[in-house]
GROMACS .gro file of C-alpha atoms in nm:
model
  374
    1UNK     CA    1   1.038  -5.209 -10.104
    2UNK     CA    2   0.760  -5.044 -10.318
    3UNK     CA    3   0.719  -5.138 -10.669
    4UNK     CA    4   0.730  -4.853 -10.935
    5UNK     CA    5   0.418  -4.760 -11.058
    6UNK     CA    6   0.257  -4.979 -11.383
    7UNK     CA    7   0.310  -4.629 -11.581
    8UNK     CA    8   0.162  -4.597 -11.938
    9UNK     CA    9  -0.006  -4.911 -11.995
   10UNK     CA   10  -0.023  -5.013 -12.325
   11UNK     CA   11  -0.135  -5.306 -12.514
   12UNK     CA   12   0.187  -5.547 -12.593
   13UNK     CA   13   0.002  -5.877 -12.676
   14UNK     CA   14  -0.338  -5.980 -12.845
   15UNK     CA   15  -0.398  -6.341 -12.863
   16UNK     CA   16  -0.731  -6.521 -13.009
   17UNK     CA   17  -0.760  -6.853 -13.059
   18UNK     CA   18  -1.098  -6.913 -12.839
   19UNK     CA   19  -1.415  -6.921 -13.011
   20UNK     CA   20  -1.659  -6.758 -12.737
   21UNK     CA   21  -1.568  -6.519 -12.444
   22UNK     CA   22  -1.290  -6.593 -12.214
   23UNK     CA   23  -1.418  -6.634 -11.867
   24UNK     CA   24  -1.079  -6.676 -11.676
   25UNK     CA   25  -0.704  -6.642 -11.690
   26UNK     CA   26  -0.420  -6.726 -11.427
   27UNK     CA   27  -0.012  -6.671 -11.505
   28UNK     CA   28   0.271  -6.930 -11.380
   29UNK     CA   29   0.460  -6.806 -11.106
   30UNK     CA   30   0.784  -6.807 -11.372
   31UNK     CA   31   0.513  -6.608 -11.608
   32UNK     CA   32   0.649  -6.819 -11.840
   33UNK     CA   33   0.295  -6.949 -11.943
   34UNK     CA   34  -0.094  -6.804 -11.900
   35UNK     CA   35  -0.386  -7.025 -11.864
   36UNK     CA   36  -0.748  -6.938 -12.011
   37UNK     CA   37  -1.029  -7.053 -11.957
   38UNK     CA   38  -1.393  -7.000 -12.181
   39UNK     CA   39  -1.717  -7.026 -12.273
   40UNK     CA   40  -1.664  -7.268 -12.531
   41UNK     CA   41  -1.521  -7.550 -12.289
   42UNK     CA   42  -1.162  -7.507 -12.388
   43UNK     CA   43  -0.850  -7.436 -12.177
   44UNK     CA   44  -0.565  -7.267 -12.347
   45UNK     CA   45  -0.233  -7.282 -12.238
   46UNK     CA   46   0.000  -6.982 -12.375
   47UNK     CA   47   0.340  -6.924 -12.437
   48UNK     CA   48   0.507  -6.525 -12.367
   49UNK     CA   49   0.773  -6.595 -12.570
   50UNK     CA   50   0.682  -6.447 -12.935
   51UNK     CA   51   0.572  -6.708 -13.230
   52UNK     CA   52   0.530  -7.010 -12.920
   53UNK     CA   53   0.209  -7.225 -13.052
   54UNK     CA   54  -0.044  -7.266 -12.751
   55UNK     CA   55  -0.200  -7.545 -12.620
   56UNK     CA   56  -0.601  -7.603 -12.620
   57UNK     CA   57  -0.681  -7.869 -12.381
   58UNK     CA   58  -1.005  -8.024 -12.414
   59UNK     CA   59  -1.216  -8.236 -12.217
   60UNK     CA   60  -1.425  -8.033 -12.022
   61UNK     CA   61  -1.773  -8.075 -12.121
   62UNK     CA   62  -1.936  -7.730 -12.080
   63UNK     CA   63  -1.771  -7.347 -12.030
   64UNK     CA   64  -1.474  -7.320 -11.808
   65UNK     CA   65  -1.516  -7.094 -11.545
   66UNK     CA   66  -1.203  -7.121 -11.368
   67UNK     CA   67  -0.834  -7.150 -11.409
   68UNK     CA   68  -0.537  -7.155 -11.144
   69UNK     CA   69  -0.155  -7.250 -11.171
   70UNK     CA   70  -0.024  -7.454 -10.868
   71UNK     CA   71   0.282  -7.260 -10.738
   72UNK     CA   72   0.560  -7.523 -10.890
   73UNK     CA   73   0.364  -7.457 -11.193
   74UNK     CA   74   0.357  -7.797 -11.274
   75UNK     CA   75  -0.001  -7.854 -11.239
   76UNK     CA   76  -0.292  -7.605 -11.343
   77UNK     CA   77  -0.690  -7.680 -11.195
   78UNK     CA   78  -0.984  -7.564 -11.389
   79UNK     CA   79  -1.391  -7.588 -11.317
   80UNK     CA   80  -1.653  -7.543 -11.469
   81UNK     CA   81  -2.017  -7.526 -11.552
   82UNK     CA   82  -2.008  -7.960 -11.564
   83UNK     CA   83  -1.975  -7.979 -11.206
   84UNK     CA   84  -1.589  -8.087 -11.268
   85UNK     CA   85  -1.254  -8.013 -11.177
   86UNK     CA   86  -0.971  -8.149 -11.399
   87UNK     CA   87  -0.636  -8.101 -11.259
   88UNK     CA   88  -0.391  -8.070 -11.569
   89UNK     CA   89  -0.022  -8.126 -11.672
   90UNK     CA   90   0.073  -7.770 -11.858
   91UNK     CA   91   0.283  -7.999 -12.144
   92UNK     CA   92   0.202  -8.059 -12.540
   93UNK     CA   93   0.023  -8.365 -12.413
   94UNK     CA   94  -0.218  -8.216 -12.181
   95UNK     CA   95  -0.344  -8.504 -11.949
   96UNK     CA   96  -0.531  -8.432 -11.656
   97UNK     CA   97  -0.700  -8.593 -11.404
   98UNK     CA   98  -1.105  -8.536 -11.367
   99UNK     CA   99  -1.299  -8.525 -11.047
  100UNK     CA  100  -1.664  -8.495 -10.951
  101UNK     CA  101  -1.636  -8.126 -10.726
  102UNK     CA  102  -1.996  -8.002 -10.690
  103UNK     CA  103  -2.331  -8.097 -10.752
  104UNK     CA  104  -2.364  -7.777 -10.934
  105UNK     CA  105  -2.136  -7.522 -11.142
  106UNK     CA  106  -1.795  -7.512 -11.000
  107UNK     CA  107  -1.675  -7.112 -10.992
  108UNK     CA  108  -1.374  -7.114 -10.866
  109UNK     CA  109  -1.043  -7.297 -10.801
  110UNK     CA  110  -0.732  -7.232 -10.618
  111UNK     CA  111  -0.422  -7.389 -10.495
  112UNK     CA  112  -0.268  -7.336 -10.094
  113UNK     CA  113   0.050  -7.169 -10.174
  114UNK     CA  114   0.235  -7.481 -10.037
  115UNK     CA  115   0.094  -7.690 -10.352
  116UNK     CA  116  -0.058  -7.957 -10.082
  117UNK     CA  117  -0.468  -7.839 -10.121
  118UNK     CA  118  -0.696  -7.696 -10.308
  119UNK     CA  119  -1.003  -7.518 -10.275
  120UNK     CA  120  -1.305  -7.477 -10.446
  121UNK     CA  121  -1.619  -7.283 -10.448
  122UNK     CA  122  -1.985  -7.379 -10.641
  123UNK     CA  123  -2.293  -7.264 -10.726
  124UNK     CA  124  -2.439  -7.540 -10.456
  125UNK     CA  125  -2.379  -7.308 -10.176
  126UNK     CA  126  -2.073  -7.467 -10.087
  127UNK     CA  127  -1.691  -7.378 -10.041
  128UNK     CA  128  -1.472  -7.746 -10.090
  129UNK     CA  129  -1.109  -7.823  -9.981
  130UNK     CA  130  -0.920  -8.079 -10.105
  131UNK     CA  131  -0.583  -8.226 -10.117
  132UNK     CA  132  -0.390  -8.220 -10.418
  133UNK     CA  133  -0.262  -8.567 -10.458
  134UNK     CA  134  -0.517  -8.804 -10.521
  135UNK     CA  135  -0.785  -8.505 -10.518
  136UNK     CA  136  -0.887  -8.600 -10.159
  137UNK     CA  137  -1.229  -8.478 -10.027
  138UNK     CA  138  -1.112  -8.286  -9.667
  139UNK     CA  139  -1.398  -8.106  -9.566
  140UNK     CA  140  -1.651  -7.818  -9.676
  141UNK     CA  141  -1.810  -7.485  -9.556
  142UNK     CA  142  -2.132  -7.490  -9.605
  143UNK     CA  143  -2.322  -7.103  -9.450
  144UNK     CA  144  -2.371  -6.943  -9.755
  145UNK     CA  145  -2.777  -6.949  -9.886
  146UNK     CA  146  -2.663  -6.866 -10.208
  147UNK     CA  147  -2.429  -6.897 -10.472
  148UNK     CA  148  -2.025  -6.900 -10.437
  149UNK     CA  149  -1.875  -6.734 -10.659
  150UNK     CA  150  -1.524  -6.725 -10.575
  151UNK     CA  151  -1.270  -6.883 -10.266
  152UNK     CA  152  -0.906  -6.836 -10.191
  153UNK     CA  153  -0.651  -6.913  -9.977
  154UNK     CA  154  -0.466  -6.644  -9.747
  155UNK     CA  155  -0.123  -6.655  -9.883
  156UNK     CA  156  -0.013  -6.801  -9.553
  157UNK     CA  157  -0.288  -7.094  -9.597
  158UNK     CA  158  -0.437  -7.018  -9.221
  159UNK     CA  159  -0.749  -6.862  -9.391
  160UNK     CA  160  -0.978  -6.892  -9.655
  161UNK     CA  161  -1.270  -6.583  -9.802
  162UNK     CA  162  -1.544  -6.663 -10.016
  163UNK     CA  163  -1.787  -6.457 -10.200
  164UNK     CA  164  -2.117  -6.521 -10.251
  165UNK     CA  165  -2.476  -6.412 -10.447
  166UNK     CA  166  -2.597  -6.390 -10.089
  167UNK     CA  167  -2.405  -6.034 -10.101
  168UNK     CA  168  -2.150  -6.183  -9.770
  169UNK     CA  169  -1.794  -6.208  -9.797
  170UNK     CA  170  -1.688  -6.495  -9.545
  171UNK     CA  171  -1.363  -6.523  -9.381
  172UNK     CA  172  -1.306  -6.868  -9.246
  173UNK     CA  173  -1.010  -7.044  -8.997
  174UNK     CA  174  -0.883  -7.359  -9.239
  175UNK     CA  175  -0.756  -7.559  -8.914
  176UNK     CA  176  -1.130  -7.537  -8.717
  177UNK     CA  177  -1.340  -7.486  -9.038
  178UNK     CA  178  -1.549  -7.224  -8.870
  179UNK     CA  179  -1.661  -6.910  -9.043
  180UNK     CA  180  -1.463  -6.613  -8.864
  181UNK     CA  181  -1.628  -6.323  -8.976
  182UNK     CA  182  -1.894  -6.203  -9.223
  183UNK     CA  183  -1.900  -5.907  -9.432
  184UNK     CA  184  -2.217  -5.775  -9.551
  185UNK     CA  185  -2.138  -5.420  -9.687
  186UNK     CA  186  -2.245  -5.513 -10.083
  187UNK     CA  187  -2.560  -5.396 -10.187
  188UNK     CA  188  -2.569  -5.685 -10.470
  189UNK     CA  189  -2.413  -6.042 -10.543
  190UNK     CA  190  -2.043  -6.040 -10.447
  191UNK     CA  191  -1.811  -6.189 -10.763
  192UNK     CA  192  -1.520  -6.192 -10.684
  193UNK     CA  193  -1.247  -6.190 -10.356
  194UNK     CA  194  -0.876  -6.216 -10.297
  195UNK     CA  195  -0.606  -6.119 -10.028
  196UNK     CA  196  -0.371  -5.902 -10.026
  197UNK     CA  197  -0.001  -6.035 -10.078
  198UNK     CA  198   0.065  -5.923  -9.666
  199UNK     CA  199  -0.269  -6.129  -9.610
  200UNK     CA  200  -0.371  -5.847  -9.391
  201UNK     CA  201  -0.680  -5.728  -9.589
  202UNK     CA  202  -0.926  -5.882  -9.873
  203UNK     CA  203  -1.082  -5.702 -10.169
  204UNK     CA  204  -1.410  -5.770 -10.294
  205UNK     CA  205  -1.607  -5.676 -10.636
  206UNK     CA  206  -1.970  -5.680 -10.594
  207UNK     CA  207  -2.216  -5.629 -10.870
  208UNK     CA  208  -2.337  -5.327 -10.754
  209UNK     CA  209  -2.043  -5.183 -10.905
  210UNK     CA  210  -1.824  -5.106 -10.658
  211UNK     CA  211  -1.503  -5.243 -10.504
  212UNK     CA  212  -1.443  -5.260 -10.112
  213UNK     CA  213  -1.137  -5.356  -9.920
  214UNK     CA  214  -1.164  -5.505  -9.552
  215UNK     CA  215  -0.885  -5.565  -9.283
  216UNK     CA  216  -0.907  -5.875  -9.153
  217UNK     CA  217  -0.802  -5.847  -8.847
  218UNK     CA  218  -1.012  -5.569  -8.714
  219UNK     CA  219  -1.271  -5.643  -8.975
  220UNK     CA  220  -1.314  -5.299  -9.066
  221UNK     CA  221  -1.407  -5.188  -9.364
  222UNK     CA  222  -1.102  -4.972  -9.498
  223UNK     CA  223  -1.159  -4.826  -9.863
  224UNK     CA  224  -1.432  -4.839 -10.105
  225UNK     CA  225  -1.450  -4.755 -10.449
  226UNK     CA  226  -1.692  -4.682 -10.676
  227UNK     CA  227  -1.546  -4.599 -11.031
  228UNK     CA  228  -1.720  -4.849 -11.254
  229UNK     CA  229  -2.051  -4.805 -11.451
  230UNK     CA  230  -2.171  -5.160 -11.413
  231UNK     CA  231  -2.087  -5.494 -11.226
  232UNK     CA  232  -1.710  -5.534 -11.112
  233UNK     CA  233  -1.631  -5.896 -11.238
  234UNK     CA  234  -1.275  -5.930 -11.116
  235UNK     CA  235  -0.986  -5.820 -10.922
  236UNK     CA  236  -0.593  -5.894 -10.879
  237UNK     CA  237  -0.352  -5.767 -10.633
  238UNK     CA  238   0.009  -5.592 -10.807
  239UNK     CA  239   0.226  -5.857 -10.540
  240UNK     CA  240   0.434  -5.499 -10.426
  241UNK     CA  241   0.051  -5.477 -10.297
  242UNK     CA  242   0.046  -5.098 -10.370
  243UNK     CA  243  -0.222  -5.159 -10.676
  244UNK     CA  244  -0.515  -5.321 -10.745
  245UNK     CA  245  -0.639  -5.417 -11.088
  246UNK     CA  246  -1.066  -5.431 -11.160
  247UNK     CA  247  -1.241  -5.561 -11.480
  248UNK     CA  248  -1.604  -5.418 -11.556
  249UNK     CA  249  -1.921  -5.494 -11.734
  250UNK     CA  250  -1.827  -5.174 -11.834
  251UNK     CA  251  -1.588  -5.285 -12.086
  252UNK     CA  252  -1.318  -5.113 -11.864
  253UNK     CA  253  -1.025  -5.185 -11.674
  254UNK     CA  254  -0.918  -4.992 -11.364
  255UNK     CA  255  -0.577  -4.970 -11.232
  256UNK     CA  256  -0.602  -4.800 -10.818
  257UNK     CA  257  -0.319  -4.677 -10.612
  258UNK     CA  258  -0.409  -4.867 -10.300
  259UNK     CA  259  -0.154  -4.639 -10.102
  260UNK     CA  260  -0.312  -4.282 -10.194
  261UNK     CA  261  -0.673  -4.401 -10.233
  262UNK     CA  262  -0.705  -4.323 -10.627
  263UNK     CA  263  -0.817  -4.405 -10.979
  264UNK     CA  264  -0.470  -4.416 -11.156
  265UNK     CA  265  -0.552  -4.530 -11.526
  266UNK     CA  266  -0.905  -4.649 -11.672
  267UNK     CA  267  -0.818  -4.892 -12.047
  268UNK     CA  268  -1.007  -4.958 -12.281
  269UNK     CA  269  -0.926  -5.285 -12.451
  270UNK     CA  270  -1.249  -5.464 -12.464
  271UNK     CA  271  -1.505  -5.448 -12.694
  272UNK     CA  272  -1.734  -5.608 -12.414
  273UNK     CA  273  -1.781  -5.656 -12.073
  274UNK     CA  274  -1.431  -5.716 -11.900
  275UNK     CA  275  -1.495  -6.084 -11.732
  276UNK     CA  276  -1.126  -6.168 -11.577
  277UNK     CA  277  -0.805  -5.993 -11.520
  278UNK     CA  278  -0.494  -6.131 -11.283
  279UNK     CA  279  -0.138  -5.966 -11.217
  280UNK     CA  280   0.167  -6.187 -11.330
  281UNK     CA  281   0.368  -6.291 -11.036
  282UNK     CA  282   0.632  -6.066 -11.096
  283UNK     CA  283   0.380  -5.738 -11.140
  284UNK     CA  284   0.559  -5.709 -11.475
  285UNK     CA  285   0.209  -5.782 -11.675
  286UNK     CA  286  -0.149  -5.808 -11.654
  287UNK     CA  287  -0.371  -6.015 -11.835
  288UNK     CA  288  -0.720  -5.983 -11.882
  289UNK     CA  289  -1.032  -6.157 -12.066
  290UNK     CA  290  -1.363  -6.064 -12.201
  291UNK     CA  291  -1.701  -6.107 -12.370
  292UNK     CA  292  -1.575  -5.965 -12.755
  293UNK     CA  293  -1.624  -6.166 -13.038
  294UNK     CA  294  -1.343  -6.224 -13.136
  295UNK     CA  295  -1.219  -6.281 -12.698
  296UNK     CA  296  -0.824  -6.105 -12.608
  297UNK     CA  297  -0.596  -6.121 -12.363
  298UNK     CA  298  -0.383  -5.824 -12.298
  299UNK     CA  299  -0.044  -5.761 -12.206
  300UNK     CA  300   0.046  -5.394 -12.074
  301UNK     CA  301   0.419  -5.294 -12.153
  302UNK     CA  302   0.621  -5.217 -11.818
  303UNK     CA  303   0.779  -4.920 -11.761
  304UNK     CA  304   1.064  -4.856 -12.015
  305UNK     CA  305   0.923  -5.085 -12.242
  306UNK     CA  306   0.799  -4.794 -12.484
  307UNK     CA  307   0.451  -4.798 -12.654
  308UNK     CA  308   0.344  -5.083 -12.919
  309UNK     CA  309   0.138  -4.941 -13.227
  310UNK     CA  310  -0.183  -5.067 -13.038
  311UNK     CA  311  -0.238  -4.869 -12.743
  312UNK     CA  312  -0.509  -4.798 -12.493
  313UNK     CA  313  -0.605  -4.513 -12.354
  314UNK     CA  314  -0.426  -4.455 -12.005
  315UNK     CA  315  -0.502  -4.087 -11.845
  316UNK     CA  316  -0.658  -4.084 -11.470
  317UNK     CA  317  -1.062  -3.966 -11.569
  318UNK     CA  318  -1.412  -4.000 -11.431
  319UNK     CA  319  -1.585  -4.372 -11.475
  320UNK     CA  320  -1.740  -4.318 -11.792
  321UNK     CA  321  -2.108  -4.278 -11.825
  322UNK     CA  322  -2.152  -4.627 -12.068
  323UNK     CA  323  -2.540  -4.860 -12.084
  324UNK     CA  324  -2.524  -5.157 -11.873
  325UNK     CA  325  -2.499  -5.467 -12.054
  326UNK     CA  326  -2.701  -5.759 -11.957
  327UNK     CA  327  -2.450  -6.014 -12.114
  328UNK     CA  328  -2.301  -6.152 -11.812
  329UNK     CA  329  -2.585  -6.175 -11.559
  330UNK     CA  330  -2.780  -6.384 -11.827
  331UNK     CA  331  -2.618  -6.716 -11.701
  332UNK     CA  332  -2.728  -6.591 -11.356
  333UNK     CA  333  -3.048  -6.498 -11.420
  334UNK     CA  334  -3.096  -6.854 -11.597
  335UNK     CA  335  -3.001  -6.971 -11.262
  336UNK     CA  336  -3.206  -6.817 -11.038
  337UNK     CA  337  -3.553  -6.836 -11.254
  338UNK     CA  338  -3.452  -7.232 -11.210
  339UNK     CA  339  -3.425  -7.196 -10.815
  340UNK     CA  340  -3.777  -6.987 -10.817
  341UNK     CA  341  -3.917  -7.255 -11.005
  342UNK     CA  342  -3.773  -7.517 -10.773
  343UNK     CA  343  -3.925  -7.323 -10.473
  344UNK     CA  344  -4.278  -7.277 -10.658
  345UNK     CA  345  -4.251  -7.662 -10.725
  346UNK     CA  346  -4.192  -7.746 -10.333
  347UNK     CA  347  -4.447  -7.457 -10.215
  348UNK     CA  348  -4.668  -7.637 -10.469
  349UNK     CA  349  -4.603  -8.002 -10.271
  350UNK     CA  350  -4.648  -7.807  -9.944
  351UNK     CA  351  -4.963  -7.654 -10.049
  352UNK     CA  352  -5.114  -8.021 -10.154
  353UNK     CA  353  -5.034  -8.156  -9.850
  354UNK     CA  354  -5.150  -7.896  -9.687
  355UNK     CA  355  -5.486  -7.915  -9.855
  356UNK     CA  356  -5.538  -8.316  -9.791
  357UNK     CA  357  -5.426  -8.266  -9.358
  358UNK     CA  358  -5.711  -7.991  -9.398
  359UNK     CA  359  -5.976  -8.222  -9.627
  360UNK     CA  360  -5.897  -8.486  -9.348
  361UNK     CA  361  -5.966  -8.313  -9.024
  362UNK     CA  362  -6.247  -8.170  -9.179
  363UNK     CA  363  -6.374  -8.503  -9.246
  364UNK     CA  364  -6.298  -8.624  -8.867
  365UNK     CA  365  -6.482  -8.376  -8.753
  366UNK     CA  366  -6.777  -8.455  -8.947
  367UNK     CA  367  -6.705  -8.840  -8.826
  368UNK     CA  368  -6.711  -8.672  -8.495
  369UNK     CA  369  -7.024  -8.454  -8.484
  370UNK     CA  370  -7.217  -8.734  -8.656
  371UNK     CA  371  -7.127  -8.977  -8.353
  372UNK     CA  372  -7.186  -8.710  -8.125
  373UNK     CA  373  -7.544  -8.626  -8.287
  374UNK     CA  374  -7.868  -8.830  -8.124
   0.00000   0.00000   0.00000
């Protein structure tokens, strides 16, 4: 049965309470609670009902990047730029358990939808599974060249997709690790992939703006949009699986009707670049983070709900015509200057060697010709 259509989204919730820009957020499958994650290493934990204090959880020791409730909701993961993973215990007391993921940023975390694993994705190149209890290394993908910026389960658990800065989306078997497919449409780094709720089809945002869905059985490529004015950051699925959700560099938030092909409603709620947005289990609400000062998470009203005093605007219209912001590819470009000078440091060793093999067989063959000379 189709779900009705997110009508009139307006703006029923504003919370602040992190002090830099919120990089991720995740609902419990009761939507009871909603998880954020940002830039200033703290994970919130907040309550729908009105006037419910939130939790801040501390202990990571750099920006969270990554938040995801386990399906019981009795556990919620986070990564981030540490090389961590701290599996938590949603409660006033907030303990968690810490584990040593990556070697490098850790980008994304997400839990099988039986609870049992959980799978992570890093700026070393590599995609990570593990099992829940005990955080239990299984086994990793490793044939992406460049950074991974996101992985998830199929809802089934059979498969996994990754995205990468290496512009591929990978779709891998779980049970023989091997990489079933690659898709290589993007024209730019790929940040951010997810299934649909039939697990029949993925949707990727890429950086070159646009937003591309796949079947993945056939492999072929189904819809593509291209409604934003900068990088798409992130995507969620409504779970009727009629409507997709996008956050922008823009500033923007799209909502798509999957079934006709079409921009339904473009908000604007954020001051900055849109960095995270994820459907509540239910469809009910949407939540979404972003770079503004002073960061927000937003709540649309469902149908029949009427309209708060603090609205967005919510007619169908063009992608508006705004200046790129460099904010969120700073981090990245950070990155990559660091890899060029890694490669300029090993060309450099190359080079040397290269130079003393070259001073020695020249000095052979002097050895040589003087032997040779009467």
């Amino acid at each position: 049965m189709a779900a009705p259509c997110p009508e009139d989204p307006s703006l029923e919730r504003h919370f602040k309470g992190h002090r830099d820009a919120v990089t991720c957020v995740d609902f419990s499958f009761n939507t009871k609670q909603l998880a954020s994650g940002s830039m200033d290493s703290c994970l919130m934990v907040w309550h729908m009902k009105p006037q419910s204090r939130a939790y801040r959880f501390v202990g990571h020791k750099d920006a969270v990047t990554c938040v995801n409730f386990s399906p019981s909701g009795h556990l919620l993961a986070s990564g981030s730029r540490d090389k961590t993973v701290r599996i938590w215990v949603p409660n006033v007391k907030g303990e968690s358990t810490v584990f040593r993921a990556h070697t490098a940023t850790v980008r994304s975390v997400h839990f099988c939808s039986d609870g049992q694993s959980l799978v992570t994705a890093s700026d070393d190149k590599t995609v990570k599974v593990w099992s829940t209890h005990r955080q239990k290394f299984l086994f990793s993908l490793s044939q992406h060249i460049n950074w991974v910026r996101c992985a998830k389960f199929s809802p089934d658990g059979r498969l996994i997709v990754s995205a990468s800065d290496d512009k591929t989306v990978k779709l891998w078997d779980k049970t023989s690790r091997e990489c079933v497919h690659s898709y290589c449409e993007h024209g730019s780094f790929v940040t951010y992939v997810d299934f649909h709720p039939s697990g029949t089809c993925i949707a990727a945002a890429s950086m070159d703006n646009t937003v591309k869905v796949w079947d993945v059985r056939t492999h072929r490529l189904l819809q593509h949009y291209q409604l934003h004015s900068a990088a798409v950051n992130a995507l969620s699925f409504h779970p009727s699986g009629n409507y997709l959700v996008t956050a922008s560099s823009d500033s923007t938030l799209k909502i798509l009707d999957l079934m006709e092909g079409r921009l339904l409603y473009t908000l604007h709620g954020h001051q900055g670049p849109a960095t995270t947005v994820a459907f509540s289990r239910t469809g009910e609400y949407f939540a979404s983070g972003g770079s503004d000062e002073q960061p927000e998470v937003d709540f649309p009203i469902p149908p029949g709900r009427g309209r708060s005093q603090e609205s967005v605007q919510s007619q169908p219209q063009e992608p508006i015509s705004m200046p790129q912001t460099l904010t969120s590819t700073l981090e990245h470009i950070v990155g990559q200057l660091d890899v060029l000078t890694q490669t300029v440091s090993i060309l450099e060793q190359r080079l040397t060697l290269t130079e003393d093999k070259l001073k020695q067989c020249l000095e052979n063959q002097q050895l040589i010709m003087q032997r040779t000379t009467p």
